[in-house]
PDB file of C-alpha atoms in Angstrom:
ATOM      1  CA  MET A   1       0.000   0.000   0.000  1.00 88.00           C
ATOM      2  CA  VAL A   2       2.696   2.506   0.967  1.00 88.00           C
ATOM      3  CA  GLY A   3       4.672   1.568  -2.132  1.00 88.00           C
ATOM      4  CA  ARG A   4       1.669   2.407  -4.304  1.00 92.00           C
ATOM      5  CA  TRP A   5       1.358   5.782  -2.555  1.00 93.00           C
ATOM      6  CA  MET A   6       5.009   6.522  -3.279  1.00 95.00           C
ATOM      7  CA  THR A   7       4.619   5.522  -6.932  1.00 95.00           C
ATOM      8  CA  GLY A   8       1.670   7.911  -7.100  1.00 95.00           C
ATOM      9  CA  CYS A   9       3.767  10.697  -5.568  1.00 96.00           C
ATOM     10  CA  ALA A  10       6.446  10.187  -8.210  1.00 96.00           C
ATOM     11  CA  ARG A  11       3.831  10.130 -10.971  1.00 97.00           C
ATOM     12  CA  ASP A  12       2.330  13.375  -9.605  1.00 97.00           C
ATOM     13  CA  GLY A  13       5.693  15.133  -9.806  1.00 97.00           C
ATOM     14  CA  PHE A  14       6.912  15.047  -6.218  1.00 97.00           C
ATOM     15  CA  ASP A  15      10.665  14.906  -5.647  1.00 98.00           C
ATOM     16  CA  ALA A  16      10.675  13.239  -2.236  1.00 97.00           C
ATOM     17  CA  VAL A  17       8.662  11.543   0.461  1.00 97.00           C
ATOM     18  CA  GLU A  18       9.060  11.518   4.227  1.00 94.00           C
ATOM     19  CA  LEU A  19       8.650   8.342   6.208  1.00 89.00           C
ATOM     20  CA  ASP A  20       7.052   9.250   9.521  1.00 87.00           C
ATOM     21  CA  ASN A  21       6.514   7.218  12.678  1.00 86.00           C
ATOM     22  CA  LEU A  22       9.631   5.116  12.247  1.00 88.00           C
ATOM     23  CA  ASP A  23       9.692   4.944  16.026  1.00 89.00           C
ATOM     24  CA  SER A  24       6.259   3.344  16.340  1.00 90.00           C
ATOM     25  CA  PHE A  25       7.917   0.358  18.043  1.00 90.00           C
ATOM     26  CA  ALA A  26       8.248   2.610  21.099  1.00 90.00           C
ATOM     27  CA  ARG A  27       4.427   2.728  21.372  1.00 93.00           C
ATOM     28  CA  SER A  28       3.603  -0.823  20.268  1.00 92.00           C
ATOM     29  CA  ARG A  29       3.846  -2.507  23.679  1.00 93.00           C
ATOM     30  CA  GLY A  30       6.424  -4.908  22.293  1.00 91.00           C
ATOM     31  CA  LEU A  31       4.486  -5.947  19.185  1.00 93.00           C
ATOM     32  CA  VAL A  32       6.958  -4.170  16.893  1.00 92.00           C
ATOM     33  CA  LYS A  33      10.682  -4.303  17.589  1.00 94.00           C
ATOM     34  CA  GLN A  34      13.383  -1.860  16.472  1.00 93.00           C
ATOM     35  CA  ARG A  35      14.705  -4.467  14.049  1.00 95.00           C
ATOM     36  CA  HIS A  36      11.253  -4.709  12.441  1.00 94.00           C
ATOM     37  CA  ALA A  37      11.102  -0.940  12.034  1.00 93.00           C
ATOM     38  CA  LYS A  38      14.563  -0.894  10.431  1.00 95.00           C
ATOM     39  CA  ALA A  39      13.706  -3.730   8.054  1.00 95.00           C
ATOM     40  CA  PHE A  40      10.466  -2.059   6.997  1.00 93.00           C
ATOM     41  CA  ALA A  41      12.261   1.272   6.532  1.00 95.00           C
ATOM     42  CA  ARG A  42      14.841  -0.380   4.262  1.00 96.00           C
ATOM     43  CA  LEU A  43      12.050  -1.816   2.101  1.00 95.00           C
ATOM     44  CA  LEU A  44      10.296   1.549   1.856  1.00 95.00           C
ATOM     45  CA  VAL A  45      13.508   3.422   1.035  1.00 97.00           C
ATOM     46  CA  ARG A  46      14.307   0.969  -1.775  1.00 97.00           C
ATOM     47  CA  ARG A  47      10.792   1.280  -3.159  1.00 96.00           C
ATOM     48  CA  ALA A  48      10.918   5.080  -3.103  1.00 97.00           C
ATOM     49  CA  HIS A  49      14.319   5.142  -4.780  1.00 97.00           C
ATOM     50  CA  ARG A  50      13.054   2.796  -7.502  1.00 96.00           C
ATOM     51  CA  ALA A  51      10.283   5.329  -8.113  1.00 96.00           C
ATOM     52  CA  GLY A  52      12.900   8.087  -8.436  1.00 97.00           C
ATOM     53  CA  LEU A  53      12.132   9.766  -5.120  1.00 98.00           C
ATOM     54  CA  ALA A  54      14.464  11.003  -2.423  1.00 98.00           C
ATOM     55  CA  VAL A  55      13.495   9.794   1.042  1.00 98.00           C
ATOM     56  CA  ALA A  56      13.440  11.720   4.308  1.00 98.00           C
ATOM     57  CA  GLN A  57      13.737  10.194   7.749  1.00 97.00           C
ATOM     58  CA  LYS A  58      11.317  11.685  10.233  1.00 93.00           C
ATOM     59  CA  ASN A  59      11.419  10.810  13.919  1.00 84.00           C
ATOM     60  CA  TRP A  60      13.643   8.315  15.737  1.00 91.00           C
ATOM     61  CA  ALA A  61      16.535  10.720  16.230  1.00 93.00           C
ATOM     62  CA  GLU A  62      18.703   7.956  17.686  1.00 93.00           C
ATOM     63  CA  LEU A  63      18.686   6.156  14.326  1.00 93.00           C
ATOM     64  CA  ASP A  64      21.326   7.003  11.740  1.00 95.00           C
ATOM     65  CA  GLY A  65      18.906   6.532   8.878  1.00 95.00           C
ATOM     66  CA  SER A  66      21.569   7.340   6.314  1.00 96.00           C
ATOM     67  CA  ARG A  67      22.820   3.789   6.916  1.00 95.00           C
ATOM     68  CA  LEU A  68      19.420   2.516   5.792  1.00 96.00           C
ATOM     69  CA  GLY A  69      19.502   4.640   2.635  1.00 97.00           C
ATOM     70  CA  PHE A  70      17.605   7.750   3.731  1.00 97.00           C
ATOM     71  CA  ASP A  71      18.727  10.828   1.800  1.00 98.00           C
ATOM     72  CA  PHE A  72      17.907  13.566   4.311  1.00 98.00           C
ATOM     73  CA  ALA A  73      15.986  14.192   7.519  1.00 97.00           C
ATOM     74  CA  ILE A  74      13.009  16.261   8.526  1.00 97.00           C
ATOM     75  CA  ALA A  75      13.620  16.939  12.196  1.00 96.00           C
ATOM     76  CA  GLU A  76      10.336  18.041  13.681  1.00 95.00           C
ATOM     77  CA  GLU A  77      10.695  19.767  17.057  1.00 97.00           C
ATOM     78  CA  CYS A  78      14.306  18.731  17.476  1.00 97.00           C
ATOM     79  CA  GLY A  79      15.033  22.095  19.090  1.00 96.00           C
ATOM     80  CA  ARG A  80      12.355  21.430  21.657  1.00 97.00           C
ATOM     81  CA  TYR A  81      13.664  17.956  22.484  1.00 97.00           C
ATOM     82  CA  ASP A  82      17.393  18.705  22.003  1.00 96.00           C
ATOM     83  CA  GLU A  83      17.736  16.213  19.126  1.00 96.00           C
ATOM     84  CA  CYS A  84      18.937  18.405  16.221  1.00 97.00           C
ATOM     85  CA  GLY A  85      22.571  17.431  16.735  1.00 96.00           C
ATOM     86  CA  ARG A  86      21.749  13.759  16.217  1.00 96.00           C
ATOM     87  CA  TYR A  87      20.205  14.440  12.823  1.00 97.00           C
ATOM     88  CA  VAL A  88      23.081  16.722  11.816  1.00 97.00           C
ATOM     89  CA  ALA A  89      25.565  14.021  12.846  1.00 96.00           C
ATOM     90  CA  SER A  90      23.858  11.589  10.459  1.00 96.00           C
ATOM     91  CA  TYR A  91      22.972  13.912   7.564  1.00 97.00           C
ATOM     92  CA  GLY A  92      25.233  16.958   7.800  1.00 97.00           C
ATOM     93  CA  GLY A  93      23.505  19.877   6.112  1.00 97.00           C
ATOM     94  CA  ARG A  94      20.757  17.683   4.648  1.00 98.00           C
ATOM     95  CA  VAL A  95      18.328  18.387   7.513  1.00 98.00           C
ATOM     96  CA  LEU A  96      15.150  20.453   7.544  1.00 97.00           C
ATOM     97  CA  VAL A  97      14.232  21.484  11.083  1.00 98.00           C
ATOM     98  CA  VAL A  98      10.571  22.338  11.689  1.00 97.00           C
ATOM     99  CA  GLU A  99       9.636  24.055  14.943  1.00 98.00           C
ATOM    100  CA  TYR A 100       6.193  25.146  16.116  1.00 97.00           C
ATOM    101  CA  ARG A 101       7.034  27.166  19.219  1.00 97.00           C
ATOM    102  CA  ARG A 102       8.989  30.417  18.976  1.00 97.00           C
ATOM    103  CA  ALA A 103      11.340  29.577  21.866  1.00 98.00           C
ATOM    104  CA  ASP A 104      12.236  26.242  20.249  1.00 98.00           C
ATOM    105  CA  PHE A 105      12.702  27.968  16.890  1.00 98.00           C
ATOM    106  CA  ARG A 106      15.107  30.497  18.416  1.00 97.00           C
ATOM    107  CA  ARG A 107      17.025  27.684  20.131  1.00 97.00           C
ATOM    108  CA  ALA A 108      17.332  25.639  16.916  1.00 98.00           C
ATOM    109  CA  CYS A 109      18.434  28.730  14.984  1.00 98.00           C
ATOM    110  CA  ARG A 110      21.046  29.556  17.604  1.00 97.00           C
ATOM    111  CA  THR A 111      22.462  26.035  17.829  1.00 96.00           C
ATOM    112  CA  HIS A 112      22.113  24.719  14.244  1.00 97.00           C
ATOM    113  CA  GLY A 113      20.802  27.499  11.996  1.00 96.00           C
ATOM    114  CA  ASP A 114      24.241  28.123  10.503  1.00 96.00           C
ATOM    115  CA  ARG A 115      24.373  24.524   9.173  1.00 96.00           C
ATOM    116  CA  VAL A 116      20.806  23.480   8.365  1.00 97.00           C
ATOM    117  CA  ALA A 117      17.474  24.991   7.313  1.00 97.00           C
ATOM    118  CA  VAL A 118      15.228  25.865  10.273  1.00 98.00           C
ATOM    119  CA  VAL A 119      11.637  26.980   9.823  1.00 97.00           C
ATOM    120  CA  LEU A 120       8.971  28.113  12.289  1.00 98.00           C
ATOM    121  CA  ARG A 121       5.531  26.898  11.218  1.00 97.00           C
ATOM    122  CA  ASP A 122       2.014  26.802  12.564  1.00 95.00           C
ATOM    123  CA  ARG A 123       1.113  23.296  13.692  1.00 92.00           C
ATOM    124  CA  ALA A 124      -1.668  23.000  11.075  1.00 92.00           C
ATOM    125  CA  LEU A 125       0.817  23.935   8.287  1.00 88.00           C
ATOM    126  CA  THR A 126      -1.789  26.207   6.705  1.00 92.00           C
ATOM    127  CA  PRO A 127      -0.802  27.986   3.453  1.00 92.00           C
ATOM    128  CA  ASP A 128      -1.199  31.429   5.044  1.00 91.00           C
ATOM    129  CA  GLY A 129       0.075  30.394   8.466  1.00 92.00           C
ATOM    130  CA  VAL A 130       3.325  31.151  10.234  1.00 93.00           C
ATOM    131  CA  ARG A 131       6.414  30.641   8.065  1.00 93.00           C
ATOM    132  CA  ARG A 132       9.665  32.121   9.272  1.00 95.00           C
ATOM    133  CA  TRP A 133      13.250  31.054   8.557  1.00 96.00           C
ATOM    134  CA  CYS A 134      16.373  31.863  10.550  1.00 93.00           C
TER     135      CYS A 134
END
């Protein structure tokens, strides 16, 4: 199912997809293990690449997703949770930081804004909503 979605994204002209909830094993009460999440991520990354799409890791900051084939990271609220450095260690400048609170945005800009893109957005990501870069 997810593979078909990615094929559709490529057909519709998208350049990349983000794979969210990689860390769902942390909420599965033991039903999903980290190794399962990694194996599934590898399959999805290969499928996206076959469709001509770049693939972003989202969530699971402790994972160096570049080893699984991810091309970049979308680090949502990494300033808030002090995780931006983990993504930068794995992806260098290929990180997009998204913050929703101004204090977290300022922190991410101060600590990583000289190396990666950091944007302040409204949580609903509305077209006319908050959009500020550092």
